[in-house]
Coordinates of C-alpha atoms in Angstrom, one line a residue:
M16 CA -3.3 14.2 12.7
A17 CA -2.3 10.8 12.7
A18 CA -4.1 7.8 13.2
K19 CA -6.8 8.4 15.8
F20 CA -10.0 6.8 17.6
I21 CA -12.8 8.9 17.8
D22 CA -16.1 7.1 19.0
N23 CA -14.3 3.8 18.8
R24 CA -13.6 4.1 15.2
L25 CA -9.8 4.4 13.7
Y26 CA -9.3 7.5 11.3
F27 CA -5.9 8.0 9.6
D28 CA -4.4 9.6 7.0
I29 CA -4.0 8.7 3.2
F30 CA -1.6 10.3 1.0
L31 CA -3.2 11.0 -2.3
F32 CA -1.0 13.3 -4.5
D33 CA 1.1 16.9 -4.3
D34 CA 0.4 19.7 -6.5
D35 CA 0.7 23.4 -6.3
K36 CA -3.1 24.1 -7.2
V37 CA -6.1 21.7 -6.4
S38 CA -9.6 22.1 -7.3
L39 CA -12.2 21.2 -4.8
K40 CA -16.3 20.5 -5.4
S41 CA -19.0 19.3 -3.2
N42 CA -22.8 19.3 -3.3
S43 CA -22.6 20.7 0.2
N44 CA -20.8 23.9 1.6
F45 CA -17.3 23.5 2.5
F46 CA -16.1 24.0 6.0
V47 CA -12.8 25.0 6.7
G48 CA -10.6 24.2 9.9
Q49 CA -7.3 25.5 10.8
D50 CA -6.0 24.6 14.2
T51 CA -9.2 24.9 16.3
T52 CA -11.2 27.0 14.3
V53 CA -13.4 25.9 11.7
C54 CA -15.5 28.4 9.3
E55 CA -18.2 27.8 6.9
L56 CA -17.9 29.3 3.3
D57 CA -21.7 30.0 2.7
H58 CA -23.1 28.9 -0.8
T59 CA -19.8 27.5 -1.7
N60 CA -19.4 24.3 -3.2
F61 CA -16.5 25.0 -6.1
L62 CA -12.9 25.8 -4.4
S63 CA -9.7 26.6 -6.0
L64 CA -6.6 26.3 -3.6
E65 CA -3.1 27.8 -4.6
Y66 CA 0.3 26.9 -2.6
V67 CA 1.8 30.4 -1.6
R68 CA 5.5 30.0 -0.6
S69 CA 6.9 31.4 2.7
K70 CA 10.3 33.2 3.4
E71 CA 13.0 30.4 3.2
Q72 CA 13.2 29.6 7.4
F73 CA 14.2 26.2 8.6
F74 CA 14.1 24.2 11.8
I75 CA 15.7 21.2 13.1
I76 CA 14.0 18.0 14.0
S77 CA 15.3 15.5 16.1
R78 CA 13.7 12.6 18.2
E79 CA 17.2 12.9 20.1
I80 CA 16.6 15.0 23.4
V81 CA 18.5 18.1 23.3
N82 CA 19.0 19.8 26.7
D83 CA 19.4 23.5 25.3
L84 CA 17.0 26.7 25.3
E85 CA 17.5 26.9 21.7
F86 CA 15.1 23.5 21.5
R87 CA 11.7 23.1 22.7
A88 CA 9.9 20.0 23.4
D89 CA 7.3 18.8 21.1
S90 CA 5.7 15.2 20.1
I91 CA 5.0 12.9 17.2
F92 CA 2.5 10.0 17.0
I93 CA 3.9 6.5 17.0
N94 CA 1.6 3.4 16.8
D95 CA 2.1 0.0 18.3
W96 CA 0.6 -3.4 19.4
S97 CA 0.2 -4.3 22.9
D98 CA -1.7 -7.6 24.5
G99 CA -3.8 -7.3 21.3
K100 CA -4.8 -4.0 21.3
F101 CA -4.1 -1.1 18.8
I102 CA -2.0 1.7 20.8
I103 CA -1.2 5.6 19.4
K104 CA 1.9 6.7 21.8
K105 CA 3.1 9.9 21.9
V106 CA 6.8 9.9 21.2
P107 CA 8.8 13.3 22.3
V108 CA 10.8 15.2 19.8
S109 CA 13.2 18.3 19.9
V110 CA 12.3 21.0 17.5
S111 CA 14.6 24.4 17.2
R112 CA 13.2 27.2 18.3
S113 CA 15.5 29.4 16.2
S114 CA 14.9 29.5 12.4
Y115 CA 18.1 29.5 10.0
S116 CA 17.8 31.2 6.7
T117 CA 19.5 28.3 5.1
K118 CA 19.1 24.6 5.2
Q119 CA 23.3 24.7 5.2
R120 CA 23.1 26.8 8.3
A121 CA 20.6 24.4 9.9
E122 CA 22.5 21.6 9.1
V123 CA 25.7 22.8 10.6
K124 CA 24.1 23.7 13.8
A125 CA 22.4 20.3 14.2
N126 CA 25.8 18.6 13.6
A127 CA 27.4 21.0 16.3
Y128 CA 24.9 19.5 18.6
H129 CA 26.3 16.2 17.5
L130 CA 22.7 15.0 16.4
K131 CA 22.8 11.5 14.6
S132 CA 19.3 11.5 13.4
Y133 CA 17.5 14.7 12.3
K134 CA 15.1 16.2 10.0
I135 CA 15.6 19.9 8.6
I136 CA 11.9 21.3 7.6
Q137 CA 11.2 24.4 6.0
E138 CA 8.6 27.1 7.5
P139 CA 5.2 26.1 6.1
G140 CA 3.9 27.8 3.1
K141 CA 0.2 29.2 2.9
I142 CA -2.8 28.8 1.1
R143 CA -4.8 31.0 -1.0
V144 CA -8.4 29.9 -0.8
I145 CA -10.7 31.1 -4.0
S146 CA -14.3 30.9 -4.0
I147 CA -15.1 29.8 -7.9
N148 CA -19.1 30.3 -7.8
R149 CA -19.2 33.2 -5.8
N150 CA -17.5 36.9 -5.6
L151 CA -15.9 36.5 -2.5
P152 CA -12.5 37.9 -0.9
V153 CA -9.7 35.7 -1.2
K154 CA -7.9 34.0 1.7
E155 CA -4.8 33.2 2.6
M156 CA -4.3 31.0 5.6
N157 CA -1.6 29.0 7.2
L158 CA -1.1 25.5 6.4
P159 CA -2.2 22.8 7.3
I160 CA -5.8 23.0 7.1
T161 CA -8.7 21.0 6.6
V162 CA -11.6 21.0 4.2
I163 CA -15.2 19.6 5.5
S164 CA -18.2 18.9 3.6
A165 CA -21.3 17.1 4.2
N166 CA -21.4 15.3 1.2
P167 CA -18.2 13.7 -0.7
I168 CA -15.6 15.9 -1.7
I169 CA -14.4 15.6 -5.3
V170 CA -10.5 16.0 -6.1
N171 CA -9.1 16.4 -9.7
Q172 CA -12.7 14.4 -10.5
I173 CA -12.0 11.7 -7.8
S174 CA -14.8 11.5 -4.8
Y175 CA -13.7 10.8 -1.4
N176 CA -15.7 10.6 1.5
G177 CA -14.0 11.8 5.1
M178 CA -12.0 14.9 5.3
I179 CA -9.2 16.6 2.8
T180 CA -6.3 17.9 4.7
F181 CA -3.8 20.1 3.0
K182 CA -0.2 20.3 4.3
D183 CA 3.1 21.5 2.9
S184 CA 5.3 19.4 1.2
Y185 CA 8.2 21.2 1.7
N186 CA 9.1 20.8 -2.2
G187 CA 7.0 24.1 -3.0
S188 CA 3.6 22.4 -3.5
L189 CA 0.6 21.2 -1.4
R190 CA 0.4 17.7 -0.1
V191 CA -3.2 16.4 -0.4
I192 CA -4.4 13.9 2.1
N193 CA -7.7 12.1 2.5
T194 CA -8.2 11.7 6.3
I195 CA -10.5 8.5 6.5
E196 CA -12.7 6.1 8.9
M197 CA -11.3 2.3 8.4
E198 CA -14.6 0.6 7.1
E199 CA -14.6 3.9 4.4
Y200 CA -11.2 3.4 3.5
V201 CA -11.0 -0.5 3.2
A202 CA -14.6 0.1 1.2
G203 CA -12.3 1.9 -1.4
V204 CA -9.4 -0.4 -1.6
I205 CA -11.4 -3.5 -2.5
P206 CA -12.7 -2.5 -5.5
C207 CA -9.1 -1.3 -6.6
E208 CA -7.4 -4.7 -5.4
I209 CA -9.8 -7.6 -6.5
G210 CA -12.2 -5.9 -8.6
T211 CA -16.2 -5.8 -8.3
D212 CA -17.6 -8.8 -10.2
A213 CA -16.0 -11.3 -7.6
P214 CA -18.4 -12.9 -5.6
Y215 CA -19.4 -11.8 -2.4
E216 CA -17.8 -14.2 -0.3
A217 CA -14.3 -13.2 -1.7
L218 CA -15.6 -9.7 -1.4
K219 CA -15.4 -9.9 2.3
A220 CA -12.2 -12.0 2.1
Q221 CA -10.6 -9.3 0.5
A222 CA -12.3 -6.6 2.9
V223 CA -10.6 -8.4 6.1
A224 CA -7.1 -8.8 4.5
A225 CA -7.0 -5.5 3.5
R226 CA -8.2 -4.1 6.6
S227 CA -5.2 -6.5 8.5
Q228 CA -2.6 -5.3 6.1
T229 CA -3.5 -1.6 7.0
L230 CA -3.1 -2.3 10.4
F231 CA 0.0 -4.1 9.7
K232 CA 1.3 -1.3 7.4
I233 CA -0.3 1.7 9.9
L234 CA 1.7 -0.1 12.7
S235 CA 4.8 0.0 11.0
N236 CA 4.9 3.5 10.9
R237 CA 6.4 3.6 7.4
H238 CA 5.2 7.0 6.7
V239 CA 5.4 8.6 10.1
D240 CA 8.2 11.0 9.0
D241 CA 6.1 11.8 6.0
G242 CA 3.6 13.2 7.9
Y243 CA 0.6 10.7 7.2
D244 CA -0.1 7.2 7.5
L245 CA -0.5 5.4 4.5
C246 CA 0.0 6.4 0.8
N247 CA -2.8 5.3 -1.8
T248 CA -0.4 3.1 -4.4
V249 CA 1.0 -0.5 -4.4
H250 CA 3.6 0.5 -1.6
C251 CA 0.5 0.5 0.5
Q252 CA -2.4 -0.5 -1.2
V253 CA -4.1 0.9 -4.0
Y254 CA -7.4 3.5 -3.0
K255 CA -9.2 5.3 -5.1
G256 CA -11.6 6.8 -2.8
L257 CA -15.5 6.3 -4.0
D258 CA -14.3 6.0 -7.7
K259 CA -15.0 2.4 -8.2
Q260 CA -17.1 1.3 -5.0
T261 CA -20.4 -0.5 -5.5
E262 CA -23.1 -1.2 -2.9
S263 CA -21.3 -4.7 -2.9
T264 CA -17.9 -3.6 -2.3
Y265 CA -19.2 -1.5 0.6
R266 CA -21.5 -3.7 2.2
A267 CA -18.6 -6.1 2.2
S268 CA -16.4 -3.4 4.5
I269 CA -19.2 -2.9 6.7
E270 CA -20.5 -6.9 7.2
T271 CA -16.9 -7.7 8.5
S272 CA -16.5 -4.5 10.3
G273 CA -13.5 -4.4 12.9
Q274 CA -12.4 -8.0 11.7
V275 CA -8.7 -8.4 11.2
L276 CA -6.8 -11.7 11.3
L277 CA -4.1 -12.7 14.1
F278 CA -1.4 -15.0 14.4
N279 CA -0.1 -15.5 18.2
N280 CA -2.1 -12.4 19.2
E281 CA -0.5 -10.2 16.5
V282 CA -2.4 -8.6 13.6
I283 CA -0.5 -10.2 10.5
D284 CA 0.7 -8.5 6.9
A285 CA -2.5 -10.3 5.2
V286 CA -0.4 -10.0 1.9
F287 CA -2.5 -11.0 -1.5
H288 CA -1.8 -11.5 -5.3
S289 CA -4.0 -12.2 -8.5
S290 CA -3.2 -15.6 -9.0
C291 CA -0.7 -18.0 -7.7
G292 CA -0.5 -20.4 -10.8
G293 CA -1.4 -23.3 -8.8
R294 CA 0.7 -23.0 -5.2
T295 CA 1.4 -20.0 -3.1
E296 CA 4.9 -19.2 -2.4
N297 CA 6.8 -19.0 1.1
S298 CA 7.5 -15.2 1.9
K299 CA 11.1 -16.5 2.5
D300 CA 11.7 -17.1 -0.9
V301 CA 10.3 -13.8 -2.1
W302 CA 11.4 -11.5 0.9
S303 CA 13.9 -13.2 2.8
K304 CA 11.7 -13.3 5.6
D305 CA 10.4 -16.1 6.8
I306 CA 6.7 -15.7 8.2
P307 CA 5.0 -18.6 9.8
Y308 CA 1.7 -17.9 8.4
L309 CA 2.6 -16.9 5.1
R310 CA 3.9 -20.8 4.0
S311 CA 3.7 -22.0 0.4
L312 CA 0.6 -24.3 -0.2
S313 CA -1.3 -26.1 -2.8
D314 CA -4.1 -23.7 -4.1
S315 CA -6.4 -27.0 -3.8
R316 CA -7.8 -28.8 -1.2
V317 CA -7.6 -32.0 -2.9
H318 CA -3.9 -32.2 -4.9
N319 CA -0.8 -31.4 -3.1
I320 CA 1.6 -30.3 -5.5
D321 CA 5.6 -29.5 -5.2
L322 CA 6.7 -27.4 -8.1
R323 CA 10.4 -26.6 -7.1
S324 CA 11.7 -28.9 -9.8
E325 CA 11.7 -29.0 -13.7
R326 CA 10.6 -32.4 -14.0
S327 CA 7.6 -31.8 -11.3
I328 CA 6.5 -28.3 -13.4
E329 CA 6.5 -30.6 -16.7
D330 CA 4.1 -33.0 -15.2
Y331 CA 1.9 -30.1 -13.4
L332 CA 1.4 -28.7 -16.9
Q333 CA 0.6 -31.8 -18.4
S334 CA -1.9 -33.4 -15.5
D335 CA -5.2 -32.6 -15.3
N336 CA -4.7 -31.3 -11.5
R337 CA -6.9 -28.3 -11.0
S338 CA -6.2 -25.8 -8.5
Y339 CA -8.5 -23.0 -7.4
C340 CA -7.3 -20.5 -9.4
S341 CA -6.9 -22.6 -12.6
E342 CA -10.8 -22.9 -12.5
M343 CA -11.2 -19.6 -13.1
K344 CA -9.6 -19.1 -16.2
S345 CA -12.8 -19.9 -18.7
K346 CA -14.8 -17.0 -16.5
N347 CA -13.3 -14.4 -18.4
A348 CA -10.3 -13.0 -20.5
W349 CA -8.6 -10.9 -17.3
Y350 CA -8.8 -14.4 -14.9
K351 CA -7.5 -16.1 -17.7
N352 CA -4.4 -13.8 -18.5
S353 CA -3.8 -13.5 -14.7
Y354 CA -3.5 -17.4 -14.4
E355 CA -1.7 -18.4 -17.9
W356 CA 0.3 -16.1 -20.1
E357 CA 2.7 -16.0 -22.8
K358 CA 5.5 -13.2 -23.6
T359 CA 7.9 -12.8 -26.5
Y360 CA 10.8 -10.4 -26.0
S361 CA 13.8 -9.6 -28.6
L362 CA 17.1 -10.9 -26.9
K363 CA 18.6 -8.0 -28.1
E364 CA 16.8 -5.6 -25.9
L365 CA 17.4 -7.8 -23.0
S366 CA 21.0 -8.0 -23.8
N367 CA 21.3 -4.1 -23.2
K368 CA 20.3 -4.4 -19.4
L369 CA 23.1 -6.6 -18.8
K370 CA 27.0 -6.0 -19.4
I371 CA 27.6 -9.9 -20.6
G372 CA 27.4 -9.3 -24.3
A373 CA 24.5 -11.0 -26.3
I374 CA 22.1 -13.6 -24.5
K375 CA 22.8 -16.8 -25.7
D376 CA 21.1 -19.1 -22.7
L377 CA 19.1 -18.9 -19.5
I378 CA 19.5 -21.4 -16.9
I379 CA 17.1 -21.9 -14.0
I380 CA 19.2 -22.6 -11.0
K381 CA 16.5 -22.6 -8.0
R382 CA 12.9 -22.6 -7.7
G383 CA 10.5 -21.5 -5.1
E384 CA 7.8 -24.2 -4.2
S385 CA 5.1 -22.3 -6.5
G386 CA 7.3 -22.9 -9.0
R387 CA 8.5 -19.5 -9.5
I388 CA 11.9 -18.7 -10.1
I389 CA 13.9 -17.5 -7.4
K390 CA 17.6 -17.7 -9.1
L391 CA 18.2 -17.0 -12.8
K392 CA 21.3 -17.5 -14.8
I393 CA 21.8 -15.6 -17.8
I394 CA 24.4 -16.7 -20.1
G395 CA 26.0 -14.3 -22.6
T396 CA 28.7 -13.9 -25.4
Q397 CA 31.2 -11.7 -22.8
G398 CA 30.1 -13.7 -19.1
S399 CA 27.3 -14.6 -17.6
E400 CA 24.9 -12.6 -14.3
I401 CA 22.9 -14.3 -11.5
L402 CA 19.7 -12.8 -10.9
N403 CA 18.4 -13.3 -7.2
K404 CA 14.7 -13.0 -6.2
E405 CA 11.5 -13.0 -8.1
L406 CA 10.9 -9.5 -8.1
N407 CA 14.3 -8.9 -9.9
I408 CA 13.4 -11.8 -12.7
R409 CA 10.1 -10.3 -13.2
S410 CA 11.8 -6.6 -13.8
F411 CA 14.4 -8.0 -15.7
F412 CA 11.9 -9.4 -18.4
N413 CA 9.8 -5.8 -18.2
H414 CA 7.8 -6.8 -15.4
C415 CA 6.4 -10.0 -16.4
N416 CA 3.3 -11.3 -14.8
S417 CA 5.1 -13.4 -12.3
S418 CA 8.4 -15.6 -12.5
F419 CA 6.9 -19.0 -12.5
F420 CA 7.6 -19.7 -16.4
T421 CA 9.2 -21.8 -18.8
F422 CA 10.9 -20.5 -21.8
E423 CA 11.7 -20.9 -25.4
I424 CA 14.6 -19.1 -27.3
K425 CA 14.5 -19.4 -31.2
Q426 CA 16.8 -17.4 -33.2
D427 CA 16.5 -13.7 -31.4
K428 CA 13.6 -13.9 -29.3
I429 CA 12.7 -15.9 -26.1
T430 CA 9.1 -16.6 -25.2
L431 CA 8.3 -17.3 -21.8
Y432 CA 5.1 -19.6 -21.3
G433 CA 4.0 -18.2 -17.4
K434 CA 1.5 -19.1 -14.7
G435 CA 0.4 -17.0 -12.0
M436 CA 0.4 -13.4 -11.5
G437 CA 2.3 -11.6 -8.6
H438 CA 4.7 -12.4 -5.9
G439 CA 2.8 -15.3 -5.3
V440 CA 2.3 -15.2 -1.5
G441 CA -0.5 -15.1 0.8
M442 CA -4.1 -15.4 -0.6
C443 CA -4.6 -15.9 -3.9
Q444 CA -7.1 -13.8 -5.7
L445 CA -8.4 -16.0 -8.3
G446 CA -8.3 -19.1 -5.9
A447 CA -10.4 -17.0 -3.5
I448 CA -13.1 -16.2 -6.0
A449 CA -13.2 -19.6 -7.1
Q450 CA -13.7 -20.7 -3.5
A451 CA -16.1 -18.4 -2.9
Y452 CA -18.0 -19.6 -6.1
E453 CA -17.9 -23.2 -4.7
G454 CA -19.8 -22.1 -1.4
Y455 CA -16.9 -21.5 0.8
L456 CA -17.5 -18.4 3.0
Y457 CA -15.1 -16.0 3.5
N458 CA -13.9 -17.1 7.0
D459 CA -12.9 -20.4 5.2
I460 CA -10.9 -18.8 2.4
L461 CA -8.9 -17.0 4.9
T462 CA -7.7 -19.6 6.9
F463 CA -7.0 -21.4 4.0
Y464 CA -4.5 -19.4 2.8
F465 CA -3.4 -18.0 6.3
Q466 CA -3.2 -20.9 8.2
N467 CA -3.1 -20.9 12.2
C468 CA -4.9 -17.6 12.2
V469 CA -7.8 -16.4 13.7
L470 CA -10.5 -13.8 13.2
S471 CA -10.9 -10.9 15.4
Q472 CA -12.2 -7.8 16.5
E473 CA -10.8 -7.3 19.9
W474 CA -8.2 -5.3 19.1
I475 CA -10.0 -1.8 18.9
L476 CA -9.7 0.4 21.6
D477 CA -12.4 0.8 24.2
K478 CA -11.5 4.6 24.7
G479 CA -9.7 7.1 22.6
Y480 CA -5.7 6.8 22.6
I481 CA -3.2 6.0 25.2
L482 CA -0.2 8.5 25.5
G483 CA 2.7 7.2 26.2
E484 CA 6.8 8.0 26.0

């Protein structure tokens, strides 16, 4: 099942994990669906599912049109945006009718047809369904199947609303997917991304940002060839079903239902981070892509600071200029450590990551407007190396909170004195929390961080989905 509108609500597939055995539990009976057939397993609310490998047969799939009797026409769903609407299109693909006994033989055939872009897939395995709490016969079913229950389904001790779909991972295991409606998904993202203790208007701001980013990522079709729409990690957004949800996080999703941020009538990539440390960063300085609604700005409606120079950073650290995120450091330890931090490293251990001998010094070549270092020269006894981009710099320092830091070298140690957590682009979550405490509404918070953007619900299609080529 690709992204689909049902009763004017968007459903999509979230990849959870791969495993060869999965246990399911629910407080209601299970229904198991395969193709268009659905069967109820009476009085069964515990299931054990096992992967059964098929004999090795391989098929060729290509988006190029192949005019030959050995191929048949098929299609995949591709998501698109047109005239301010979310659109789902069918794109034709060619699938080989013939199967091949080895992957190598399928590749030879694909090359014989001069296919530039193709994929070799194995014939799907089967799934063995075993009822745990009733003496029912074992069922073997062809993949994929979908399991439904009237109550949440517990998968590996985490509860999920919606349906659980099982596909072949083609790596000898089951691919476990949660098919979920947008608002249920957003409700599951909020507590994982901003926590449950944030004030309500900040939760609502997070809901709209998460929903906007969800649409943006689905529209990018980043996982279309994997057989699902999104994953449940930071690559898309962190999602753990009902595990951490509260009444407030669920209400934040429902009360902002359907609302997304648009820029020039296009849904935006409403990225966020834990703490900017005083000023957000330009997308261009982090990802090399200049996005007009992801520009650096002071995390304050009073002070305007530019942290590109070492002198400006010294002045900022010594001044009483307050940013929204700085106001949160006295609330609790997590907020404080997100805003400002200190880490000490062994120079010997860091030196082992490079081939320049023992590290002797660091030279900051360039900072972004947020103060994050985007070009750092590391000098060793046998040469030097330049690290570009804040992510590479953070990775070098064992994934430190941010690249917004000053440093001090003493003997064989280097200590970083930093501010902020994350890439610094888009919405500062600590700043959003502070603004909510000050009485700002969620729309005020969002339009502060995503300037020249507007809230809209008009992206939802009125009827079903559009099929096109």
